[in-house]
Coordinates of C-alpha atoms in Angstrom, one line a residue:
M1039 CA 29.3 2.0 -70.3
K1040 CA 31.7 -0.5 -71.2
K1041 CA 32.9 -1.6 -68.2
V1042 CA 29.5 -1.9 -66.9
L1043 CA 27.9 -4.1 -70.2
Q1044 CA 31.1 -6.3 -69.7
Q1045 CA 29.4 -7.5 -66.1
L1046 CA 26.2 -8.9 -68.3
G1047 CA 28.2 -12.5 -68.5
V1048 CA 25.7 -15.1 -69.3
Y1049 CA 22.7 -12.5 -69.6
K1050 CA 23.7 -11.8 -73.0
R1051 CA 21.6 -14.6 -74.1
D1052 CA 18.7 -12.8 -72.7
T1053 CA 19.4 -9.6 -74.2
F1054 CA 19.7 -10.8 -77.4
L1055 CA 16.8 -12.6 -77.1
C1056 CA 15.0 -9.6 -75.5
I1057 CA 16.0 -7.4 -78.7
G1058 CA 15.0 -9.9 -81.5
L1059 CA 11.6 -10.5 -79.8
T1060 CA 11.1 -6.8 -79.5
A1061 CA 11.4 -6.3 -83.0
L1062 CA 9.0 -9.0 -83.9
E1063 CA 6.9 -7.8 -81.9
V1064 CA 7.1 -4.2 -83.6
I1065 CA 7.0 -5.6 -87.3
M1066 CA 3.3 -7.3 -86.0
E1067 CA 2.2 -4.0 -85.0
I1068 CA 3.6 -2.4 -88.3
L1069 CA 1.4 -4.4 -90.2
M1070 CA -1.5 -4.1 -88.3
P1071 CA -2.6 -0.6 -89.5
F1072 CA -1.8 -1.7 -93.3
V1073 CA -4.0 -4.7 -92.9
T1074 CA -6.5 -2.9 -91.7
A1075 CA -6.5 -0.4 -94.6
M1076 CA -7.0 -3.4 -97.1
I1077 CA -9.9 -4.3 -94.9
I1078 CA -11.6 -0.4 -95.6
D1079 CA -10.4 -0.7 -98.8
D1080 CA -10.9 -4.0 -100.3
G1081 CA -13.7 -5.5 -98.0
L1082 CA -16.0 -3.0 -96.4
E1083 CA -16.0 -0.7 -99.4
A1084 CA -15.9 -3.2 -101.9
A1085 CA -18.9 -5.4 -99.5
N1086 CA -16.5 -8.5 -99.7
L1087 CA -16.9 -10.2 -96.7
G1088 CA -14.5 -12.8 -97.8
V1089 CA -11.4 -10.3 -97.6
V1090 CA -12.8 -8.7 -94.6
Y1091 CA -13.1 -12.2 -92.3
R1092 CA -9.9 -13.5 -94.0
L1093 CA -8.0 -10.2 -93.5
G1094 CA -9.7 -9.8 -89.8
A1095 CA -8.4 -13.1 -89.0
L1096 CA -4.8 -12.2 -90.0
I1097 CA -5.3 -8.9 -87.7
V1098 CA -6.4 -11.3 -84.9
A1099 CA -3.3 -13.9 -85.5
M1100 CA -1.1 -11.1 -85.9
A1101 CA -1.9 -9.3 -82.3
F1102 CA -1.6 -12.4 -80.5
L1103 CA 2.3 -13.2 -82.1
S1104 CA 2.9 -9.5 -80.9
L1105 CA 1.1 -10.1 -77.4
A1106 CA 3.3 -13.6 -77.1
F1107 CA 6.5 -11.5 -78.7
G1108 CA 6.0 -8.7 -76.0
A1109 CA 5.7 -11.1 -73.0
L1110 CA 8.5 -13.4 -74.1
A1111 CA 10.7 -10.1 -74.7
G1112 CA 9.3 -8.4 -71.5
K1113 CA 10.5 -11.6 -69.4
N1114 CA 14.2 -12.0 -71.1
A1115 CA 14.5 -8.0 -70.5
A1116 CA 13.3 -8.6 -66.6
S1117 CA 16.2 -11.5 -66.6
A1118 CA 18.9 -9.7 -68.5
A1119 CA 18.8 -6.6 -66.2
S1120 CA 18.4 -8.3 -63.1
G1121 CA 21.3 -10.4 -63.6
L1122 CA 23.2 -7.3 -64.9
S1123 CA 22.4 -5.2 -61.7
A1124 CA 23.4 -8.9 -59.4
N1125 CA 26.8 -9.4 -61.3
L1126 CA 27.6 -5.4 -61.2
R1127 CA 26.7 -6.1 -57.2
E1128 CA 29.4 -9.0 -57.2
A1129 CA 31.7 -7.4 -59.3
I1130 CA 32.1 -3.9 -57.0
Y1131 CA 31.7 -6.2 -53.9
A1132 CA 34.6 -8.6 -55.2
N1133 CA 37.0 -5.7 -56.0
I1134 CA 36.3 -4.1 -52.8
Q1135 CA 37.7 -6.8 -51.1
T1136 CA 41.1 -6.5 -52.6
F1137 CA 41.5 -2.8 -52.1
S1138 CA 44.5 -1.7 -50.1
F1139 CA 43.5 0.6 -47.3
S1140 CA 44.8 3.6 -49.5
N1141 CA 42.5 2.3 -51.9
I1142 CA 39.6 2.2 -49.7
D1143 CA 41.1 5.8 -48.4
K1144 CA 39.6 7.1 -51.5
F1145 CA 35.7 6.2 -51.5
S1146 CA 33.9 7.1 -48.7
V1147 CA 31.7 4.3 -46.8
P1148 CA 28.6 5.9 -47.8
G1149 CA 29.3 6.7 -51.5
L1150 CA 30.6 3.2 -51.8
V1151 CA 26.8 2.2 -50.3
T1152 CA 25.1 4.6 -52.8
R1153 CA 26.8 3.0 -55.7
M1154 CA 25.8 -0.8 -54.7
T1155 CA 22.2 0.2 -54.2
T1156 CA 21.0 3.3 -55.9
D1157 CA 23.2 3.8 -59.1
I1158 CA 23.3 -0.1 -59.9
T1159 CA 19.5 -0.1 -59.2
N1160 CA 19.4 3.0 -61.7
V1161 CA 21.4 1.4 -64.6
Q1162 CA 19.0 -1.4 -64.2
N1163 CA 16.1 0.1 -64.9
A1164 CA 18.0 2.2 -67.5
F1165 CA 18.9 -1.1 -68.9
M1166 CA 15.9 -2.6 -68.6
M1167 CA 14.2 0.7 -70.7
L1168 CA 16.9 0.4 -73.1
I1169 CA 16.7 -3.5 -74.3
R1170 CA 13.0 -2.7 -74.6
V1171 CA 11.9 0.3 -75.7
A1172 CA 15.3 1.7 -76.8
V1173 CA 15.4 -0.9 -79.0
R1174 CA 11.3 -1.0 -79.7
A1175 CA 11.1 3.2 -80.3
P1176 CA 13.6 3.4 -82.9
L1177 CA 12.5 0.4 -85.0
N1178 CA 8.6 1.8 -84.7
L1179 CA 9.8 5.0 -85.4
V1180 CA 11.7 3.7 -88.5
F1181 CA 8.7 1.3 -89.7
S1182 CA 6.2 3.4 -89.2
F1183 CA 7.7 6.6 -91.4
A1184 CA 8.3 4.4 -94.0
M1185 CA 4.5 2.7 -94.1
C1186 CA 4.0 6.9 -94.1
L1187 CA 6.3 7.1 -97.1
I1188 CA 4.6 4.5 -99.0
I1189 CA 1.4 5.7 -98.4
S1190 CA 1.8 9.3 -98.7
P1191 CA 5.2 10.8 -99.6
R1192 CA 3.6 14.6 -99.0
L1193 CA 2.1 14.0 -96.1
S1194 CA 5.3 12.2 -94.4
A1195 CA 6.5 15.7 -94.8
M1196 CA 4.1 16.8 -91.7
F1197 CA 5.9 13.9 -89.8
L1198 CA 9.5 15.5 -90.2
I1199 CA 8.7 19.2 -88.8
A1200 CA 7.1 17.6 -85.5
V1201 CA 9.8 15.4 -85.5
V1202 CA 12.6 18.0 -85.5
F1203 CA 10.6 20.0 -83.3
L1204 CA 10.4 17.2 -80.6
L1205 CA 14.3 16.4 -81.2
V1206 CA 14.9 20.3 -80.0
V1207 CA 13.1 20.3 -77.7
I1208 CA 13.8 17.1 -75.7
G1209 CA 17.4 17.1 -76.9
S1210 CA 17.8 20.7 -75.2
I1211 CA 16.1 19.8 -71.6
M1212 CA 18.4 16.7 -71.7
V1213 CA 21.2 18.6 -72.2
V1214 CA 20.2 20.7 -68.6
T1215 CA 19.0 17.9 -66.7
L1216 CA 22.0 15.6 -67.2
K1217 CA 23.8 18.3 -65.6
I1218 CA 21.2 18.1 -62.3
F1219 CA 21.0 14.5 -62.3
R1220 CA 25.5 14.6 -61.7
Q1221 CA 24.7 16.6 -58.7
V1222 CA 22.1 14.4 -57.4
F1223 CA 23.9 11.6 -56.5
R1224 CA 26.4 13.3 -54.9
R1225 CA 23.7 14.9 -53.0
Y1226 CA 22.9 10.9 -52.3
D1227 CA 26.1 10.5 -50.8
D1228 CA 25.8 13.1 -48.2
L1229 CA 22.9 11.8 -47.5
N1230 CA 23.7 8.2 -46.6
A1231 CA 26.4 9.7 -44.4
S1232 CA 24.3 11.7 -42.3
V1233 CA 22.2 8.5 -41.5
Q1234 CA 24.8 6.2 -41.1
E1235 CA 26.7 8.6 -39.2
N1236 CA 23.8 9.0 -37.1
V1237 CA 23.0 5.6 -36.6
T1238 CA 26.2 4.3 -35.9
A1239 CA 26.7 7.0 -33.1
I1240 CA 22.8 7.4 -31.8
R1241 CA 24.2 6.6 -28.0
V1242 CA 26.5 9.6 -28.5
V1243 CA 23.8 12.1 -30.2
K1244 CA 21.3 10.9 -27.3
A1245 CA 24.0 11.7 -24.6
F1246 CA 24.8 15.1 -25.8
V1247 CA 21.3 15.8 -26.7
R1248 CA 22.0 16.6 -30.0
E1249 CA 19.3 14.9 -31.9
D1250 CA 17.5 18.3 -33.1
H1251 CA 21.2 19.2 -34.4
E1252 CA 21.2 15.9 -36.4
N1253 CA 17.9 16.2 -37.6
E1254 CA 18.6 19.7 -38.9
K1255 CA 21.7 18.4 -40.5
F1256 CA 19.6 15.5 -42.4
S1257 CA 16.8 17.6 -43.2
K1258 CA 19.6 20.1 -44.8
A1259 CA 20.7 16.9 -47.0
S1260 CA 17.3 16.1 -48.1
K1261 CA 15.8 19.8 -48.7
M1262 CA 19.2 19.7 -51.1
L1263 CA 18.1 16.6 -52.9
Y1264 CA 14.4 17.2 -53.2
D1265 CA 15.6 20.7 -55.0
L1266 CA 17.4 19.5 -57.5
Y1267 CA 14.4 16.5 -58.5
V1268 CA 12.0 19.5 -58.5
K1269 CA 14.3 21.5 -60.7
A1270 CA 15.1 18.3 -63.2
E1271 CA 11.3 17.0 -63.1
G1272 CA 10.1 20.5 -63.5
L1273 CA 11.9 20.5 -66.9
L1274 CA 11.2 16.6 -67.7
A1275 CA 7.4 18.2 -67.8
F1276 CA 7.7 19.9 -70.5
N1277 CA 7.8 16.7 -72.5
N1278 CA 4.1 16.2 -72.1
P1279 CA 3.5 19.9 -73.6
A1280 CA 5.8 19.4 -76.6
M1281 CA 4.5 15.7 -77.7
M1282 CA 1.1 17.1 -77.5
V1283 CA 2.0 20.4 -80.1
A1284 CA 3.5 17.8 -82.3
V1285 CA 0.5 15.4 -81.9
Y1286 CA -2.0 17.8 -82.7
F1287 CA -0.1 19.4 -85.1
C1288 CA 0.5 16.1 -87.0
I1289 CA -3.4 15.3 -86.7
I1290 CA -4.8 18.5 -88.2
S1291 CA -1.9 18.4 -90.9
V1292 CA -2.8 14.6 -91.8
S1293 CA -6.5 15.7 -91.6
W1294 CA -6.9 18.7 -93.3
F1295 CA -4.9 17.8 -96.4
G1296 CA -5.8 14.1 -95.9
A1297 CA -9.3 14.8 -96.9
Q1298 CA -7.9 17.2 -99.8
F1299 CA -6.6 14.1 -100.9
I1300 CA -9.5 11.7 -100.2
V1301 CA -11.8 14.6 -102.5
G1302 CA -9.0 14.6 -105.3
G1303 CA -8.7 11.1 -105.4
S1304 CA -4.9 10.8 -104.7
M1305 CA -5.9 8.6 -101.6
T1306 CA -8.3 6.3 -100.2
T1307 CA -9.9 6.6 -96.8
G1308 CA -8.1 3.0 -95.5
D1309 CA -5.0 5.2 -96.3
L1310 CA -5.9 8.0 -94.0
T1311 CA -7.2 5.8 -91.4
S1312 CA -3.7 4.0 -91.7
L1313 CA -2.1 7.1 -91.7
F1314 CA -3.4 8.0 -88.6
S1315 CA -2.2 4.9 -86.4
Y1316 CA 1.4 5.7 -87.7
I1317 CA 1.4 9.0 -86.8
M1318 CA 0.3 7.8 -82.9
A1319 CA 2.8 4.7 -83.4
L1320 CA 5.3 7.5 -84.5
L1321 CA 5.5 10.0 -82.4
M1322 CA 4.6 7.9 -79.1
S1323 CA 7.7 6.6 -80.3
L1324 CA 9.5 9.8 -79.8
M1325 CA 8.2 10.0 -76.6
M1326 CA 9.2 6.5 -75.5
L1327 CA 13.0 7.8 -76.9
S1328 CA 12.3 10.7 -74.7
M1329 CA 11.7 8.7 -71.9
V1330 CA 14.6 6.6 -72.7
V1331 CA 17.1 9.8 -72.8
V1332 CA 15.5 10.3 -68.8
M1333 CA 16.6 7.2 -67.8
I1334 CA 19.8 6.9 -69.4
S1335 CA 20.9 10.8 -68.1
M1336 CA 20.3 9.4 -64.4
S1337 CA 22.0 6.3 -65.3
M1338 CA 25.4 8.0 -66.6
A1339 CA 26.1 9.4 -63.7
G1340 CA 25.8 6.4 -61.5
I1341 CA 27.7 4.3 -64.4
R1342 CA 30.9 6.8 -63.9
R1343 CA 30.7 6.3 -60.3
I1344 CA 30.3 2.5 -60.6
S1345 CA 33.3 2.6 -63.0
E1346 CA 35.6 4.4 -60.8
V1347 CA 35.1 1.3 -58.4
L1348 CA 35.8 -1.1 -60.9
N1349 CA 38.5 0.7 -62.8
E1350 CA 40.2 1.1 -59.1
T1351 CA 43.0 -1.4 -59.2
P1352 CA 44.9 -2.6 -55.8
D1353 CA 47.9 -0.5 -55.0
L1354 CA 49.3 -3.5 -53.3
T1355 CA 50.0 -6.6 -55.7
D1356 CA 51.7 -10.3 -54.9
P1357 CA 55.0 -10.7 -56.9
Q1358 CA 55.3 -12.8 -59.9
D1359 CA 57.0 -15.7 -57.8
P1360 CA 55.9 -14.8 -54.3
V1361 CA 57.4 -16.3 -51.2
M1362 CA 54.8 -18.9 -49.2
A1363 CA 56.5 -19.1 -46.3
V1364 CA 57.7 -16.6 -43.5
E1365 CA 60.5 -18.2 -41.4
D1366 CA 59.8 -16.6 -37.7
G1367 CA 59.1 -13.2 -36.4
R1368 CA 62.1 -11.2 -37.3
I1369 CA 61.0 -7.9 -38.1
D1370 CA 63.6 -5.7 -39.6
F1371 CA 62.8 -1.6 -40.4
N1372 CA 65.7 -0.6 -43.0
H1373 CA 65.4 3.3 -42.9
V1374 CA 61.8 3.6 -43.6
D1375 CA 59.9 7.2 -45.3
F1376 CA 56.3 6.4 -45.2
S1377 CA 53.0 8.7 -46.2
Y1378 CA 49.6 7.9 -47.1
Q1379 CA 49.4 10.5 -50.2
H1380 CA 53.1 9.2 -51.8
G1381 CA 55.1 12.0 -53.1
S1382 CA 53.3 14.6 -50.9
G1383 CA 56.4 15.2 -48.8
K1384 CA 54.0 14.8 -45.6
N1385 CA 56.0 11.9 -44.1
A1386 CA 53.7 9.7 -41.3
L1387 CA 56.7 7.9 -40.9
S1388 CA 60.6 9.5 -41.6
D1389 CA 63.9 7.5 -41.5
I1390 CA 62.9 4.3 -39.1
D1391 CA 65.5 2.1 -38.6
L1392 CA 64.4 -0.1 -36.5
H1393 CA 65.7 -4.6 -35.5
I1394 CA 63.3 -6.8 -33.6
K1395 CA 64.7 -10.3 -32.7
S1396 CA 61.8 -13.4 -33.4
G1397 CA 60.1 -13.8 -29.9
E1398 CA 60.7 -10.1 -28.1
T1399 CA 58.4 -8.4 -27.0
I1400 CA 58.5 -4.6 -27.8
G1401 CA 56.5 -1.6 -26.9
V1402 CA 55.6 1.1 -28.9
I1403 CA 54.7 4.3 -27.1
G1404 CA 54.5 8.1 -28.2
G1405 CA 52.0 10.8 -28.3
T1406 CA 48.8 11.1 -30.6
G1407 CA 50.2 11.3 -34.2
S1408 CA 53.2 10.1 -33.3
G1409 CA 53.1 7.3 -36.0
K1410 CA 52.4 4.0 -33.9
S1411 CA 49.4 2.7 -35.9
S1412 CA 51.6 4.0 -39.5
L1413 CA 54.6 1.9 -38.6
V1414 CA 52.5 -1.4 -37.4
N1415 CA 50.7 -1.2 -40.5
L1416 CA 53.5 -1.6 -42.4
I1417 CA 54.8 -4.9 -41.1
C1418 CA 51.3 -6.8 -42.2
R1419 CA 51.6 -4.9 -45.6
L1420 CA 48.0 -3.1 -45.2
Y1421 CA 50.6 0.2 -47.0
D1422 CA 53.6 0.0 -48.9
V1423 CA 57.0 2.0 -47.5
D1424 CA 57.8 5.4 -49.4
E1425 CA 61.7 4.3 -49.8
G1426 CA 63.5 1.7 -47.6
S1427 CA 62.0 -1.6 -46.8
V1428 CA 60.6 -3.5 -43.9
C1429 CA 61.2 -7.4 -43.4
V1430 CA 59.5 -10.4 -41.5
G1431 CA 61.3 -13.3 -41.0
G1432 CA 64.4 -11.6 -43.1
V1433 CA 62.1 -11.3 -46.3
D1434 CA 61.1 -7.8 -47.5
V1435 CA 57.0 -7.7 -47.0
R1436 CA 56.7 -6.8 -50.8
R1437 CA 57.9 -10.1 -51.9
Y1438 CA 55.7 -12.5 -50.1
D1439 CA 52.4 -13.4 -50.9
T1440 CA 49.8 -11.0 -49.0
E1441 CA 47.5 -13.7 -47.4
V1442 CA 50.3 -15.9 -46.2
L1443 CA 52.2 -12.6 -44.6
R1444 CA 48.9 -11.3 -42.9
N1445 CA 48.1 -15.2 -41.6
Q1446 CA 51.1 -14.9 -39.9
V1447 CA 51.1 -11.4 -38.6
S1448 CA 48.2 -11.1 -36.9
V1449 CA 46.7 -7.5 -35.5
V1450 CA 43.8 -6.3 -33.3
L1451 CA 43.4 -2.7 -34.8
Q1452 CA 42.4 0.2 -32.5
K1453 CA 38.7 -0.2 -33.6
N1454 CA 37.5 -3.5 -32.3
T1455 CA 35.2 -5.1 -34.8
L1456 CA 32.8 -8.2 -34.1
F1457 CA 30.5 -9.7 -36.7
S1458 CA 26.8 -11.1 -35.8
G1459 CA 27.0 -14.7 -34.9
T1460 CA 27.9 -16.9 -31.9
I1461 CA 30.9 -16.3 -30.1
L1462 CA 32.6 -19.1 -31.7
D1463 CA 31.7 -17.8 -35.4
N1464 CA 33.5 -14.7 -34.4
L1465 CA 36.4 -16.8 -32.8
R1466 CA 37.0 -18.4 -35.7
W1467 CA 37.8 -16.0 -38.4
G1468 CA 41.1 -16.3 -36.9
N1469 CA 41.1 -19.9 -37.7
P1470 CA 37.9 -21.7 -39.8
Q1471 CA 39.2 -25.1 -39.1
A1472 CA 39.7 -24.5 -34.9
T1473 CA 38.1 -27.2 -32.5
E1474 CA 35.8 -25.4 -29.8
E1475 CA 38.7 -26.5 -27.1
E1476 CA 41.6 -24.4 -29.1
C1477 CA 38.6 -21.5 -29.1
I1478 CA 38.8 -21.9 -25.1
E1479 CA 42.7 -22.1 -24.9
A1480 CA 42.6 -19.3 -26.9
C1481 CA 39.9 -17.1 -24.6
K1482 CA 41.9 -18.2 -21.4
A1483 CA 44.9 -16.9 -22.9
A1484 CA 43.3 -13.2 -23.7
C1485 CA 41.1 -13.7 -20.1
A1486 CA 38.4 -13.6 -22.1
D1487 CA 36.6 -17.0 -20.8
E1488 CA 35.9 -15.6 -17.5
F1489 CA 32.8 -13.7 -19.0
I1490 CA 32.0 -15.9 -21.5
D1491 CA 31.3 -18.8 -18.6
R1492 CA 29.2 -16.1 -17.4
M1493 CA 26.8 -16.5 -20.2
P1494 CA 23.7 -18.4 -20.8
Q1495 CA 25.2 -20.2 -23.5
G1496 CA 28.8 -19.7 -23.3
Y1497 CA 30.5 -19.8 -26.5
H1498 CA 27.3 -20.4 -28.2
T1499 CA 25.9 -17.2 -27.2
R1500 CA 24.9 -14.9 -30.1
I1501 CA 27.1 -11.3 -30.7
E1502 CA 25.0 -8.7 -32.1
R1503 CA 26.1 -6.8 -35.0
G1504 CA 29.1 -4.7 -34.4
G1505 CA 28.7 -6.6 -30.8
S1506 CA 26.8 -3.9 -29.1
N1507 CA 25.4 -6.3 -26.6
V1508 CA 29.4 -7.1 -25.3
S1509 CA 31.2 -4.5 -23.3
G1510 CA 34.3 -2.4 -24.8
G1511 CA 36.7 -4.7 -22.8
Q1512 CA 35.2 -7.8 -23.6
K1513 CA 35.1 -7.0 -27.5
Q1514 CA 38.7 -5.9 -26.9
R1515 CA 39.4 -9.5 -25.0
L1516 CA 37.6 -11.5 -28.2
C1517 CA 39.2 -9.8 -30.8
I1518 CA 42.6 -10.8 -29.2
A1519 CA 41.5 -14.3 -28.6
R1520 CA 40.6 -14.1 -32.5
A1521 CA 44.5 -12.9 -33.1
L1522 CA 45.7 -15.7 -31.3
L1523 CA 43.7 -18.4 -33.0
K1524 CA 45.9 -17.6 -35.8
K1525 CA 48.9 -19.2 -34.2
P1526 CA 51.0 -16.0 -35.7
K1527 CA 55.0 -15.6 -36.0
V1528 CA 53.9 -11.8 -35.1
L1529 CA 51.5 -10.6 -32.9
I1530 CA 50.1 -7.0 -32.9
L1531 CA 48.2 -5.3 -30.4
D1532 CA 47.3 -1.7 -31.3
D1533 CA 46.2 -0.1 -28.2
S1534 CA 43.9 -3.1 -27.9
T1535 CA 43.8 -3.2 -24.3
S1536 CA 42.9 0.4 -23.5
A1537 CA 39.6 -0.6 -22.3
V1538 CA 40.2 -3.7 -19.7
D1539 CA 41.4 -3.2 -16.4
T1540 CA 45.2 -3.0 -15.3
A1541 CA 45.3 -6.6 -13.6
T1542 CA 43.4 -8.0 -16.7
D1543 CA 46.1 -6.6 -19.0
A1544 CA 49.1 -7.8 -16.6
S1545 CA 47.0 -11.4 -17.1
I1546 CA 46.9 -11.0 -20.6
R1547 CA 50.7 -10.4 -20.8
R1548 CA 51.6 -12.7 -18.7
A1549 CA 49.5 -15.2 -20.4
F1550 CA 51.5 -14.3 -24.2
A1551 CA 54.7 -15.2 -22.7
E1552 CA 54.0 -18.4 -21.5
Q1553 CA 51.8 -19.7 -24.2
I1554 CA 53.4 -18.3 -27.3
P1555 CA 56.7 -17.1 -26.4
G1556 CA 58.2 -17.8 -29.9
T1557 CA 55.6 -15.1 -31.2
T1558 CA 57.1 -11.6 -31.4
K1559 CA 54.8 -9.2 -29.6
I1560 CA 54.2 -5.6 -30.4
I1561 CA 52.0 -3.9 -28.0
I1562 CA 50.7 -0.3 -28.9
A1563 CA 49.7 1.2 -25.3
Q1564 CA 49.2 4.9 -24.0
R1565 CA 49.9 3.3 -20.6
I1566 CA 53.2 2.5 -19.1
S1567 CA 52.4 0.2 -17.2
S1568 CA 51.0 -2.0 -20.3
V1569 CA 54.8 -1.8 -21.6
Q1570 CA 56.9 -1.2 -19.0
S1571 CA 57.7 -5.5 -18.6
A1572 CA 58.8 -5.3 -22.7
D1573 CA 61.8 -6.7 -23.4
R1574 CA 62.3 -3.2 -25.2
I1575 CA 60.4 0.0 -25.6
L1576 CA 60.0 2.1 -28.4
V1577 CA 59.6 5.9 -28.2
L1578 CA 58.0 8.2 -31.4
D1579 CA 57.8 11.9 -31.8
N1580 CA 56.2 12.8 -34.8
G1581 CA 56.8 10.2 -37.2
R1582 CA 60.2 9.5 -36.3
I1583 CA 62.1 7.1 -33.7
N1584 CA 63.3 9.3 -30.3
A1585 CA 64.3 6.2 -28.2
F1586 CA 64.5 2.1 -28.2
D1587 CA 65.5 0.6 -25.2
T1588 CA 64.4 -1.0 -21.7
H1589 CA 61.8 0.9 -19.5
E1590 CA 64.8 1.1 -16.5
H1591 CA 67.2 3.1 -19.0
L1592 CA 63.9 5.0 -20.3
L1593 CA 63.4 6.5 -17.2
E1594 CA 66.9 7.4 -16.4
N1595 CA 67.5 8.9 -20.1
N1596 CA 64.3 9.1 -22.2
A1597 CA 62.9 12.8 -21.3
I1598 CA 59.9 12.0 -23.4
Y1599 CA 59.3 8.7 -21.6
Q1600 CA 60.0 10.6 -18.2
E1601 CA 57.2 12.8 -18.7
I1602 CA 55.0 10.4 -20.1
Y1603 CA 55.7 8.4 -16.7
N1604 CA 55.6 10.7 -14.3
S1605 CA 52.1 12.4 -15.9
Q1606 CA 50.8 9.1 -15.1
I1607 CA 52.3 8.6 -11.9
E1608 CA 51.3 12.3 -10.8
G1609 CA 47.5 11.6 -11.9
G1610 CA 47.1 8.8 -9.5
G1611 CA 48.7 6.1 -11.3
D1612 CA 46.3 3.7 -14.0
F1613 CA 42.1 3.6 -13.5
D1614 CA 42.3 1.2 -10.9
Q1615 CA 45.6 0.9 -8.7
P1616 CA 46.3 3.3 -5.7
A1617 CA 48.7 5.9 -6.6

């Protein structure tokens, strides 16, 4: 709760104004029945119209003041609650941007979406009730009971009985519903995951005619959420009957004993009238408190989930005096061990001792799960090693400023991502200051210019979200061009030419050799043709280096490389080359 409330920031002023104005509103409302009793006793029963007019005018003034205080309190409550939710979303989003890949792995994407939407909305509503109703109800309850004690201490005992009864019933309901609401938000994640997965992979769903299966999966997640809500709301429905029992108990008790006190002369008609007003105010305050408890119980699960993201600290941090320049593209792996779960003993890479000269072109090949992507992720410090060190330009990557390092180590990942905007907008992710001419040169090097020139608006053609209006090969070439615009010391292609034909692949490699000869190039590929022209080829097997040599030497001496080569040749070669 403390971590969440810290995000109030400049909206603290609105919060305290709301609390103060609500208190003034309650005071006005509490005094009105007291003045009404005076009108009855001193004005009407005494046949004194002057008193009736004066006190009547006072009640009208107090009513207007109460209305004004209430309206201003509501305005400030809305401002504070909306401001809190906006700040929370910004804080969560900003913190996510600092996460390393290992931090992101702890949270599912649907879980983060639920936290930033449903959870924060519940917290916003609960906070608005907290500063309005949770201030108003206790004050109303305390002041109402105090006025009841002033009017008739003996009858006030009836209220205590009703209050204890309501506290027991409402408390029991809250204990159970709080547990249910914790489950509700976990089910929201499942529901969001089902929707996101279905929409993202809608082409696959339709291609395999799995609509019925997806509908069934969604319906199951929705039904579980429905059942939990019904269970919770069914319990909360007991609030109203319990409230009515307390109200009628108090009305009957006060009417019975109050009538006797009036006959006995120990109470006036005005006092009894005001007592009824205070009864309703007191019991309605309890009812409002029960609603606040419901909202808080709903939001507590969300607060915990929001706090998890806010409290998550990045695994990768910059040193106090970071190195601010990368000298060249040398890469050294010094007996590196790496696992995705530190200390688990399940290494993705084991004893990697590898030394690459600046400007070299290195091919990386190996079976699925051999550690190819894990290897290159360490170069740009997306993860930290468990043992040993990774050096770029002769400096341990942990000593660099992260932004400086990643600006000089450009990565084109397996999953190519484009953003909504023009082609130029997407290219300038690599270099926001790049001119249109520089973008065109990068596209020529990535062999992307030939399909861009055929588009109606050329480089100003709009890319839809996720790059849905370009093919997989076109998307890959745009991502390569985007990476080239950074003019990096190290360029990593993580199986990022798999969707282009071998002729285009060869053209891209040739352009690299001509246009960025000083850049160290690491090419991860499944096709031998993509790496055979590299200066040296690294063969990985089960997270270890199996061989590191030229194409010719590996063909002569390495069994794994021979097997991959022969399987591709016997299988008819690459998809657009004759066998």
